[in-house]
Coordinates of C-alpha atoms in Angstrom, one line a residue:
Chain A
M1 CA 0.2 0.1 0.0
A2 CA 1.2 3.7 -0.8
T3 CA 1.5 6.0 2.0
I4 CA -0.4 8.4 -0.1
E5 CA -2.4 8.1 -3.2
A6 CA -4.4 10.5 -4.8
H7 CA -6.7 10.8 -7.9
S8 CA -7.7 13.9 -9.8
L9 CA -7.2 15.6 -6.3
R10 CA -8.6 19.2 -6.7
K11 CA -9.2 22.4 -4.3
V12 CA -10.8 25.3 -5.3
F13 CA -11.0 28.8 -3.4
G14 CA -13.6 30.7 -5.2
T15 CA -12.1 31.6 -8.6
T16 CA -8.3 30.2 -7.7
V17 CA -7.7 26.6 -8.2
A18 CA -5.2 25.7 -5.9
V19 CA -4.6 22.1 -6.7
D20 CA -5.6 21.2 -9.9
N21 CA -6.4 17.4 -10.8
V22 CA -3.3 16.1 -9.3
D23 CA -2.6 12.1 -9.4
L24 CA -0.1 11.2 -6.8
R25 CA 1.3 8.2 -5.5
I26 CA 3.9 8.2 -2.7
E27 CA 5.6 5.0 -1.5
E28 CA 6.6 4.2 1.9
G29 CA 10.1 5.0 2.9
R30 CA 10.7 8.0 0.6
I31 CA 12.0 11.4 1.5
L32 CA 9.9 13.8 -0.8
G33 CA 10.9 17.3 -1.4
I34 CA 8.0 19.5 -2.6
I35 CA 9.5 22.6 -4.3
G36 CA 7.1 25.4 -5.7
P37 CA 6.8 29.2 -5.9
N38 CA 4.8 30.9 -3.6
G39 CA 1.1 30.2 -4.2
A40 CA 1.9 27.3 -6.2
G41 CA -0.6 25.0 -4.1
K42 CA 2.1 23.2 -2.0
T43 CA 0.4 24.1 1.3
T44 CA -3.0 23.2 0.1
M45 CA -1.9 19.7 -1.0
L46 CA -0.4 19.1 2.4
N47 CA -3.3 20.6 4.0
A48 CA -5.7 18.2 2.2
I49 CA -3.3 15.2 2.6
L50 CA -3.5 16.3 6.7
G51 CA -6.9 16.4 6.9
L52 CA -7.0 20.5 7.6
T53 CA -9.0 21.2 4.2
A54 CA -12.0 19.5 2.1
Y55 CA -10.9 18.7 -1.2
Q56 CA -12.4 17.1 -4.4
G57 CA -11.3 13.9 -5.9
E58 CA -10.0 10.9 -4.2
L59 CA -7.3 10.7 -1.7
K60 CA -6.0 8.2 0.8
V61 CA -3.6 8.6 3.3
L62 CA -2.4 5.5 5.0
G63 CA -5.6 3.7 3.5
R64 CA -7.9 6.5 5.4
D65 CA -9.7 9.5 3.9
P66 CA -7.8 12.2 6.0
W67 CA -11.1 15.0 5.9
A68 CA -13.3 12.2 7.5
E69 CA -10.9 10.6 9.8
R70 CA -8.3 13.3 10.7
D71 CA -8.2 12.2 14.6
Q72 CA -7.5 8.7 13.8
L73 CA -4.8 9.2 11.1
M74 CA -2.9 11.5 13.5
R75 CA -2.0 8.4 15.2
D76 CA 0.2 7.7 12.5
V77 CA 0.9 11.1 10.9
S78 CA 3.0 13.9 12.4
F79 CA 3.3 17.1 11.0
I80 CA 5.0 20.7 11.4
A81 CA 2.7 23.0 9.6
D82 CA 4.8 25.7 10.1
V83 CA 7.2 27.5 12.7
A84 CA 5.7 28.8 15.8
V85 CA 2.6 27.1 16.1
L86 CA 3.1 25.7 19.5
P87 CA 0.9 27.7 21.8
R88 CA 2.8 30.4 23.5
W89 CA 1.5 30.1 26.8
I90 CA 2.3 26.3 27.7
R91 CA 5.0 25.4 29.7
V92 CA 7.6 22.6 28.3
S93 CA 6.8 20.0 30.8
D94 CA 3.0 20.6 30.6
L95 CA 3.4 20.0 26.7
L96 CA 5.2 16.8 27.2
D97 CA 2.6 15.9 29.9
Y98 CA -0.2 16.6 27.3
V99 CA 1.1 15.0 24.0
E100 CA 2.0 12.0 26.2
G101 CA -1.5 11.6 27.4
V102 CA -3.2 12.3 24.1
H103 CA -0.8 10.5 21.9
P104 CA -0.4 6.3 22.2
R105 CA 2.6 6.4 20.1
F106 CA 4.6 9.1 21.9
E107 CA 7.7 8.1 23.7
R108 CA 8.6 10.5 26.4
A109 CA 12.1 9.3 27.0
K110 CA 13.0 10.1 23.4
A111 CA 11.7 13.6 23.5
E112 CA 13.4 14.0 26.8
S113 CA 16.8 12.9 25.5
F114 CA 16.4 15.1 22.6
L115 CA 15.6 18.3 24.7
A116 CA 18.6 17.2 27.0
K117 CA 21.2 18.1 24.0
T118 CA 19.2 21.2 23.7
E119 CA 19.3 24.6 26.3
I120 CA 15.3 24.5 26.7
K121 CA 14.5 24.0 30.4
H122 CA 11.3 22.2 31.2
G123 CA 10.0 25.2 33.6
S124 CA 10.2 27.4 30.4
K125 CA 6.8 28.7 28.9
V126 CA 7.0 28.6 25.0
R127 CA 6.8 32.2 24.8
Q128 CA 10.1 32.7 26.5
L129 CA 12.1 30.6 24.0
S130 CA 13.8 31.6 20.9
K131 CA 12.3 30.8 17.5
G132 CA 15.0 28.2 17.2
M133 CA 14.4 26.7 20.5
V134 CA 10.7 26.5 19.7
A135 CA 11.6 24.5 16.3
Q136 CA 13.9 22.4 18.3
L137 CA 11.0 21.5 20.7
H138 CA 8.5 21.1 18.2
L139 CA 11.0 18.7 16.4
A140 CA 11.6 16.9 19.8
L141 CA 8.2 16.1 20.1
V142 CA 7.5 14.9 16.5
M143 CA 10.6 12.6 16.7
A144 CA 9.4 11.1 19.8
I145 CA 6.2 10.1 17.7
D146 CA 6.5 6.9 16.1
A147 CA 4.6 7.9 13.1
K148 CA 4.3 6.3 9.5
L149 CA 4.6 9.9 7.9
L150 CA 5.8 13.1 8.8
V151 CA 4.8 16.0 7.0
L152 CA 7.0 19.2 7.2
D153 CA 5.9 22.5 5.8
E154 CA 8.4 25.0 5.7
P155 CA 10.0 23.6 9.1
T156 CA 12.9 25.7 9.1
L157 CA 11.5 29.2 7.9
G158 CA 12.8 32.2 9.6
L159 CA 15.7 30.1 11.6
D160 CA 19.4 30.8 11.4
I161 CA 21.8 28.4 9.6
L162 CA 23.0 26.4 12.6
Y163 CA 19.4 25.8 13.6
R164 CA 18.6 24.7 10.1
K165 CA 21.5 22.3 9.8
Q166 CA 20.8 20.6 13.0
F167 CA 17.4 20.0 12.1
Y168 CA 17.8 18.3 8.9
D169 CA 20.9 16.1 10.5
S170 CA 18.7 15.0 13.4
L171 CA 15.8 14.1 11.1
L172 CA 17.9 12.0 9.0
N173 CA 19.9 10.4 11.8
D174 CA 17.7 10.0 14.7
Y175 CA 14.2 9.7 12.8
F176 CA 14.5 8.5 9.4
D177 CA 14.8 4.6 9.5
G178 CA 13.9 3.7 5.8
K179 CA 10.0 2.9 6.6
R180 CA 8.9 6.2 7.6
T181 CA 7.7 8.4 4.6
I182 CA 8.9 12.1 5.0
I183 CA 7.4 14.9 3.0
V184 CA 9.1 18.3 3.2
T185 CA 8.3 21.8 1.3
T186 CA 10.9 24.3 1.6
H187 CA 12.4 27.4 -0.1
Q188 CA 15.9 26.3 1.1
V189 CA 16.1 24.1 -1.5
E190 CA 20.1 23.6 -1.2
E191 CA 19.7 22.5 2.3
V192 CA 17.5 19.4 1.4
Q193 CA 19.3 18.5 -1.8
D194 CA 21.6 15.6 0.0
V195 CA 18.2 14.7 2.2
L196 CA 15.8 13.8 -0.4
T197 CA 15.2 10.5 -2.1
D198 CA 12.3 11.8 -4.2
L199 CA 11.7 15.5 -5.8
M200 CA 8.6 17.3 -7.2
F201 CA 8.0 20.7 -8.5
I202 CA 4.6 22.1 -8.1
N203 CA 3.4 25.3 -10.1
H204 CA -0.2 26.6 -10.6
G205 CA -1.5 23.7 -8.9
R206 CA -0.1 21.0 -11.1
I207 CA 3.0 18.7 -10.7
V208 CA 5.3 19.8 -13.0
L209 CA 8.3 17.4 -12.5
E210 CA 8.2 14.4 -10.4
C211 CA 11.6 12.1 -10.2
S212 CA 13.7 10.3 -7.8
M213 CA 16.9 11.8 -6.8
E214 CA 18.7 9.2 -8.6
E215 CA 17.0 9.8 -11.6
F216 CA 17.4 13.5 -11.4
E217 CA 21.4 13.1 -11.3
S218 CA 21.2 10.8 -14.2
R219 CA 19.1 12.7 -16.4
Y220 CA 20.1 16.5 -15.6
V221 CA 23.5 17.8 -16.8
E222 CA 24.9 21.3 -16.3
L223 CA 27.5 22.6 -18.5
M224 CA 29.5 25.6 -18.3
V225 CA 30.5 25.7 -22.1
H226 CA 33.5 26.8 -23.7
P227 CA 32.7 29.9 -25.6
D228 CA 34.4 28.4 -29.0
H229 CA 31.7 25.5 -28.6
L230 CA 28.6 27.4 -27.6
A231 CA 26.7 27.0 -31.1
G232 CA 27.5 23.3 -30.8
A233 CA 26.2 23.5 -27.0
R234 CA 23.1 25.2 -28.3
S235 CA 22.1 22.8 -30.8
L236 CA 22.0 19.8 -28.4
K237 CA 18.8 21.6 -27.0
P238 CA 19.4 22.7 -23.5
I239 CA 16.4 23.4 -21.4
N240 CA 18.1 26.5 -20.0
E241 CA 20.5 29.0 -20.4
R242 CA 21.9 31.3 -18.2
Q243 CA 25.1 33.7 -17.7
L244 CA 27.7 33.2 -14.9
F245 CA 31.0 35.2 -14.7
G246 CA 30.6 36.0 -18.6
R247 CA 30.0 32.3 -19.5
S248 CA 27.2 30.7 -20.8
V249 CA 25.7 28.0 -18.6
L250 CA 23.4 25.4 -20.1
L251 CA 21.1 22.7 -18.7
F252 CA 20.4 19.8 -20.4
D253 CA 17.9 16.9 -19.6
Q254 CA 18.9 13.4 -21.0
V255 CA 21.7 14.3 -23.1
D256 CA 25.0 12.2 -22.7
R257 CA 27.3 13.6 -20.3
N258 CA 30.4 12.4 -22.4
Q259 CA 29.3 14.1 -25.2
L260 CA 28.7 17.4 -23.3
A261 CA 32.2 17.1 -21.5
A262 CA 33.9 17.6 -24.7
L263 CA 32.4 21.0 -24.8
G264 CA 33.3 22.5 -21.4
D265 CA 32.8 21.8 -18.0
V266 CA 30.0 19.6 -16.8
R267 CA 28.5 19.0 -13.7
T268 CA 25.3 17.9 -11.9
P269 CA 23.1 20.8 -11.5
T270 CA 21.8 21.9 -8.1
I271 CA 17.8 21.6 -7.4
A272 CA 17.5 25.2 -7.2
D273 CA 19.2 25.7 -11.0
L274 CA 16.6 23.1 -12.1
F275 CA 14.0 24.5 -10.3
V276 CA 14.5 28.0 -12.0
A277 CA 15.0 26.3 -15.2
V278 CA 11.7 24.6 -15.1
M279 CA 9.7 27.5 -13.8
T280 CA 11.1 30.0 -16.2
N281 CA 10.5 27.7 -19.0
S282 CA 7.2 28.2 -20.9
Q283 CA 7.3 24.7 -22.0
K284 CA 7.5 22.2 -19.1
P285 CA 9.6 19.3 -19.4
E286 CA 8.0 15.8 -19.5
S287 CA 7.1 14.2 -16.1
T288 CA 8.4 11.0 -15.8
Q289 CA 6.6 8.2 -14.0
Chain B
M1 CA -13.2 -0.5 21.2
N2 CA -9.8 0.9 21.2
A3 CA -10.9 4.5 20.3
K4 CA -13.4 4.2 23.3
I5 CA -10.7 3.3 25.9
D6 CA -8.4 6.2 24.4
N7 CA -11.0 8.7 24.1
K8 CA -11.2 9.0 28.0
P9 CA -7.8 10.3 28.4
T10 CA -8.0 12.6 25.7
F11 CA -11.0 14.4 27.1
Y12 CA -9.2 14.2 30.4
W13 CA -6.2 16.0 28.9
S14 CA -8.0 18.4 27.0
V15 CA -9.8 19.5 30.1
K16 CA -6.5 19.7 31.7
R17 CA -5.1 21.8 28.8
E18 CA -8.0 24.4 29.1
L19 CA -7.2 25.0 32.6
W20 CA -3.5 25.4 32.1
E21 CA -4.4 28.1 29.6
N22 CA -7.1 29.8 31.2
K23 CA -5.9 30.3 34.9
S24 CA -8.7 33.0 35.1
I25 CA -11.0 30.0 35.6
Y26 CA -10.2 29.6 39.3
F27 CA -8.0 32.7 39.7
A28 CA -10.7 35.2 39.1
P29 CA -13.2 33.8 41.5
A30 CA -10.3 33.4 44.0
I31 CA -9.4 37.1 43.9
V32 CA -13.1 38.2 43.9
A33 CA -13.4 36.2 47.2
A34 CA -10.1 37.3 48.4
V35 CA -11.8 41.1 47.9
I36 CA -14.7 40.0 49.8
L37 CA -12.9 38.5 52.7
F38 CA -10.6 41.7 52.8
G39 CA -13.6 43.9 52.8
A40 CA -15.0 41.9 55.8
L41 CA -12.2 42.3 57.6
I42 CA -11.7 46.0 57.3
S43 CA -15.3 46.7 58.1
A44 CA -15.5 43.9 61.0
G45 CA -15.0 46.8 63.5
H46 CA -18.8 47.8 63.2
L47 CA -19.8 44.0 63.6
P48 CA -20.8 44.1 67.2
E49 CA -22.7 47.0 66.7
R50 CA -24.5 46.1 63.4
R51 CA -25.2 42.6 65.5
R52 CA -27.0 44.1 68.3
N53 CA -28.9 46.2 66.1
A54 CA -30.0 42.8 64.2
M55 CA -30.9 41.3 67.5
L56 CA -33.6 43.8 67.7
L57 CA -35.3 42.8 64.7
D58 CA -38.0 40.0 64.5
E59 CA -36.6 36.6 63.9
M60 CA -37.1 36.3 60.2
R61 CA -35.4 39.6 59.8
R62 CA -32.8 39.1 62.2
R63 CA -31.8 35.7 60.3
A64 CA -31.8 37.4 56.9
A65 CA -29.3 40.2 58.2
I66 CA -27.1 37.8 59.9
E67 CA -27.0 35.8 56.6
L68 CA -26.9 39.0 54.5
P69 CA -22.9 38.7 53.7
Y70 CA -23.0 35.0 53.4
D71 CA -25.6 35.1 50.4
I72 CA -23.7 38.2 49.0
V73 CA -20.4 36.1 48.6
A74 CA -22.7 33.5 46.9
M75 CA -24.2 35.9 44.7
V76 CA -21.2 37.7 43.7
L77 CA -19.2 34.6 42.9
I78 CA -22.0 33.2 40.8
V79 CA -22.0 36.3 38.7
T80 CA -18.2 36.0 38.6
A81 CA -18.8 32.7 37.3
F82 CA -21.0 33.5 34.6
I83 CA -18.7 36.2 33.4
V84 CA -15.6 33.9 33.3
G85 CA -17.5 31.5 31.5
L86 CA -19.1 33.8 29.0
F87 CA -15.7 35.3 28.2
Y88 CA -13.9 31.8 28.2
C89 CA -16.3 30.4 25.5
L90 CA -16.1 33.8 23.7
D91 CA -12.2 33.0 23.3
A92 CA -12.1 29.3 23.3
L93 CA -12.3 28.4 19.6
H94 CA -11.0 32.1 18.8
G95 CA -7.6 32.0 20.7
E96 CA -6.3 28.9 18.8
R97 CA -7.0 30.5 15.7
R98 CA -5.5 33.3 16.2
D99 CA -2.2 32.4 17.8
R100 CA -2.3 29.7 14.8
S101 CA -2.0 26.9 17.6
I102 CA -5.0 25.2 16.1
L103 CA -2.5 23.7 13.8
F104 CA -0.6 22.2 16.6
W105 CA -3.8 21.0 18.3
K106 CA -4.9 19.3 14.8
S107 CA -1.5 17.5 14.6
L108 CA -2.4 15.3 17.4
P109 CA -5.0 12.4 17.5
V110 CA -7.7 14.4 19.0
S111 CA -11.1 14.8 17.4
D112 CA -12.8 18.1 17.1
R113 CA -15.6 16.6 19.2
T114 CA -13.3 16.2 22.0
S115 CA -11.8 19.3 21.4
V116 CA -15.1 21.3 21.5
L117 CA -16.5 19.1 24.1
S118 CA -13.8 19.8 26.7
K119 CA -14.2 23.5 26.1
A120 CA -18.1 23.4 26.6
S121 CA -17.5 21.4 29.9
I122 CA -15.6 24.4 31.3
P123 CA -18.4 26.5 32.1
L124 CA -21.0 23.6 32.3
L125 CA -19.0 21.0 34.6
V126 CA -15.9 22.6 35.5
L127 CA -16.7 26.0 36.7
P128 CA -19.7 25.0 39.1
P129 CA -17.6 22.9 41.5
I130 CA -14.8 25.7 41.3
I131 CA -17.1 28.3 42.3
F132 CA -18.9 26.1 44.9
A133 CA -15.7 25.3 46.7
I134 CA -14.4 29.0 46.6
A135 CA -17.8 30.1 47.9
V136 CA -17.9 27.4 50.6
V137 CA -14.4 28.2 51.7
T138 CA -15.2 31.9 51.6
Q139 CA -18.2 31.7 53.9
F140 CA -16.5 29.2 56.2
I141 CA -13.7 32.1 56.7
L142 CA -16.4 34.9 56.6
L143 CA -17.9 32.7 59.6
L144 CA -14.6 32.4 61.5
I145 CA -14.0 36.2 61.2
S146 CA -17.5 37.2 62.3
S147 CA -17.0 34.4 65.4
A148 CA -13.6 35.8 66.3
V149 CA -14.7 39.5 66.0
L150 CA -18.0 38.9 68.0
L151 CA -16.6 36.8 70.7
P152 CA -15.3 39.3 73.1
S153 CA -18.9 41.1 72.8
G154 CA -20.3 37.7 73.8
L155 CA -22.3 37.5 70.4
A156 CA -20.7 35.0 68.5
G157 CA -23.3 32.3 69.5
T158 CA -25.8 34.3 67.4
T159 CA -24.2 33.9 64.2
W160 CA -24.2 30.2 64.7
A161 CA -27.7 30.1 65.9
N162 CA -29.1 31.9 62.9
F163 CA -26.5 30.7 60.2
N164 CA -26.4 27.1 59.0
L165 CA -23.2 26.7 56.7
L166 CA -24.6 23.3 55.6
R167 CA -27.8 24.4 54.5
E168 CA -26.3 27.3 52.8
S169 CA -24.0 25.1 51.0
V170 CA -26.9 22.6 49.8
V171 CA -28.6 26.1 48.2
L172 CA -25.7 27.2 46.9
L173 CA -24.8 23.8 45.1
Y174 CA -28.6 23.8 43.9
S175 CA -28.4 27.4 42.8
I176 CA -25.3 26.9 40.9
S177 CA -26.5 23.7 39.1
V178 CA -29.6 25.2 38.0
I179 CA -28.1 28.6 36.8
A180 CA -25.3 26.7 34.9
L181 CA -28.0 24.6 33.1
W182 CA -30.3 27.5 32.4
H183 CA -27.5 29.6 30.8
A184 CA -26.1 26.4 28.9
P185 CA -27.3 27.9 25.7
I186 CA -25.5 31.3 26.2
Y187 CA -22.4 29.3 26.7
G188 CA -23.0 27.2 23.5
W189 CA -24.1 30.6 21.5
A190 CA -20.5 32.1 22.6
L191 CA -18.6 29.0 21.8
L192 CA -20.3 28.9 18.3
I193 CA -19.5 32.5 17.7
S194 CA -15.7 31.9 19.0
G195 CA -15.5 29.4 16.0
I196 CA -17.1 31.7 13.6
A197 CA -16.0 35.5 14.1
R198 CA -12.7 36.5 12.9
R199 CA -12.5 39.2 15.3
A200 CA -14.4 40.9 18.1
T201 CA -16.3 37.7 19.4
F202 CA -18.0 39.5 22.0
L203 CA -19.5 42.2 19.6
W204 CA -20.8 39.4 17.4
A205 CA -22.1 37.3 20.3
V206 CA -24.0 40.4 21.9
I207 CA -25.0 42.6 19.1
P208 CA -27.1 40.4 16.8
P209 CA -29.7 39.3 19.3
F210 CA -29.6 43.1 20.6
V211 CA -30.4 44.4 16.9
I212 CA -33.3 41.9 16.7
A213 CA -34.9 42.8 19.7
I214 CA -34.8 46.7 18.9
F215 CA -35.8 45.7 15.6
E216 CA -38.9 43.9 16.9
K217 CA -39.8 46.8 19.3
I218 CA -39.6 49.4 16.2
T219 CA -41.4 47.2 13.6
F220 CA -43.9 45.5 15.8
N221 CA -43.5 47.5 19.2
T222 CA -43.6 44.0 21.0
N223 CA -40.8 43.1 23.4
Y224 CA -40.6 39.1 23.0
I225 CA -37.5 38.9 21.9
S226 CA -35.9 41.0 24.8
S227 CA -37.9 39.5 27.4
L228 CA -36.8 36.2 25.9
L229 CA -33.1 37.7 26.2
K230 CA -33.7 38.8 29.9
N231 CA -35.7 35.8 30.9
R232 CA -32.5 33.6 29.7
L233 CA -30.1 35.7 31.6
F234 CA -31.9 36.3 34.8
G235 CA -34.8 33.8 34.7
A236 CA -33.4 30.9 36.2
G237 CA -34.6 31.7 39.4
D238 CA -38.1 31.8 38.5
T239 CA -39.2 28.6 38.4
A240 CA -36.1 27.0 40.4
F241 CA -36.9 28.8 43.6
D242 CA -40.4 29.7 45.4
F243 CA -39.7 33.1 46.5
Q244 CA -43.5 33.6 47.5
M245 CA -42.9 31.9 50.9
H246 CA -41.4 35.2 52.4
R247 CA -39.6 38.2 51.2
S248 CA -36.1 38.0 52.4
I249 CA -33.2 36.9 50.0
S250 CA -32.5 33.8 52.5
V251 CA -33.7 30.6 51.2
D252 CA -34.8 27.5 52.9
L253 CA -34.5 24.1 51.6
G254 CA -38.2 24.0 50.9
Q255 CA -38.0 26.9 48.6
L256 CA -35.8 24.8 46.2
T257 CA -38.6 23.8 43.5
L258 CA -36.5 21.3 41.6
G259 CA -39.3 19.5 40.3
R260 CA -41.0 22.9 39.0
F261 CA -37.6 23.8 37.5
L262 CA -37.2 20.7 35.7
A263 CA -40.8 21.1 34.3
T264 CA -40.2 24.3 33.0
P265 CA -40.2 24.1 29.0
G266 CA -37.5 27.1 28.8
L267 CA -34.8 25.1 30.5
W268 CA -35.4 22.0 27.8
I269 CA -35.9 24.3 24.9
G270 CA -32.4 26.1 25.9
L271 CA -30.5 22.8 26.6
I272 CA -31.9 21.9 22.7
F273 CA -30.3 25.0 21.7
A274 CA -27.4 24.2 23.5
V275 CA -26.6 21.1 22.1
A276 CA -27.4 22.4 18.7
F277 CA -24.8 25.2 19.1
I278 CA -22.1 22.9 20.5
F279 CA -22.9 20.4 17.5
A280 CA -22.3 23.3 15.2
A281 CA -19.3 24.3 16.7
I282 CA -18.0 20.9 16.5
R283 CA -18.8 20.4 12.6
L284 CA -17.3 23.9 12.4
R285 CA -14.0 23.4 13.7
R286 CA -13.0 20.9 10.8
Y287 CA -13.1 23.8 8.5
R288 CA -11.4 26.1 10.7
G289 CA -7.6 27.0 10.6
P290 CA -5.5 29.9 11.6
I291 CA -6.8 33.2 10.9

């Protein structure tokens, strides 16, 4: 059974189509990055998956209908919808008591040991913690829950680089075990590049690119072309061209790497490079299944 | 089966959570009680003189005069409970959207039904015993203060002869329960509005009924709506107590007319509205996110 399966998932706000007939299948054990410009429909799609918004079409998360069975689903799903949604009035120790009280799969010792590595005090209220500490606290709670699916919507927004690095390190080293599924959206694409197993770009409520990271690395090549070979390189139909230090950088999709190496310096593009290329292109690259 | 076993602690922790967040539920009545006691201490000097005057009255008036401070404690605390409960409800489903914490609460396996019912239970099930306990303790301390002050003048016994803390407590418990049931639709309405309004929940809760009452008065020159509202606010005592027996505000056990209260259609109509409002609030919370 796939962790998430959607057919013709659609969500309309007034005249705005936030999610436009999306078909989706996310298997167990994947770490999927959903990348898209602001207003692309990322959060709406995630909200549908989390049972926070009603939708049209068919959607099953861990075999359940999230809109009808949110409370049941949340035994197996954790999410950090945004930084700073922890109630500001609550005391850290009370928060631990509460989550332990209501969540059958919360292992308090795990949360405690994670918190012991931070400067968060049990007697503090959330409002007394810095933004980074609140994120650490939320992550400590989420990591102590034995969930099958973890959804992170901009989990590190507004945090400094140390916290962000530590956040993803903890997630990979202490949480991900190959069986859980993690979905993350972020604008800080470069930080998740080494974390992801799968990549999805969405724009205007549609999936415009969907591939595994292995596929990404074998398919896409970036060439910093030697000026003498520019015309030759252009004839190979790059999907994007940009200027860097006065030289042309061309991005290719499914063009032989050895052939390109003769024309200049080749490297695997960053997700950000591909994202910019795909979003600025009027013609979308074919998505692979 | 499993869900049933798990639901109980979920409700328990949800209520506890409300008490952590809303300390005014017990602080506000406690502070009011402390202020009353402080006032009693300050005016204690005049007590022997007042008591000597009271002893000149006939038995019924004497009892009323001696009981008066205790009745005031009870009434002031009941009014406090209503205000605290009302403002609690007006914020209950609004605050979590305002501070975005609704996204955190919804990330936990707690249903909207459990969340809303735990909030509705605060004015209906949690506040009444808190108010009762604070009122009884306050009355008891008042009794001790009055006894201590009257002891040198030899009048301490007059309080105990005329005032029965146990009887007062029974009347108090009855009053608090009856009033909570009578006000249930008001709390339900406030809860529903707190889930609907984006801001100014108090105004959204109060102004529409007020406007409708004025509209009725201007258009038809009748007062059905306003008398209905007045009855809902202050009418609990009309059928729950038999005030005809004598004119003082002190109440005997014989004046508690529970049967007549339970036979009042207004009680049941009110409860039906309360259930409907709470049910609507539960359904609504599914659609609600941060504002």
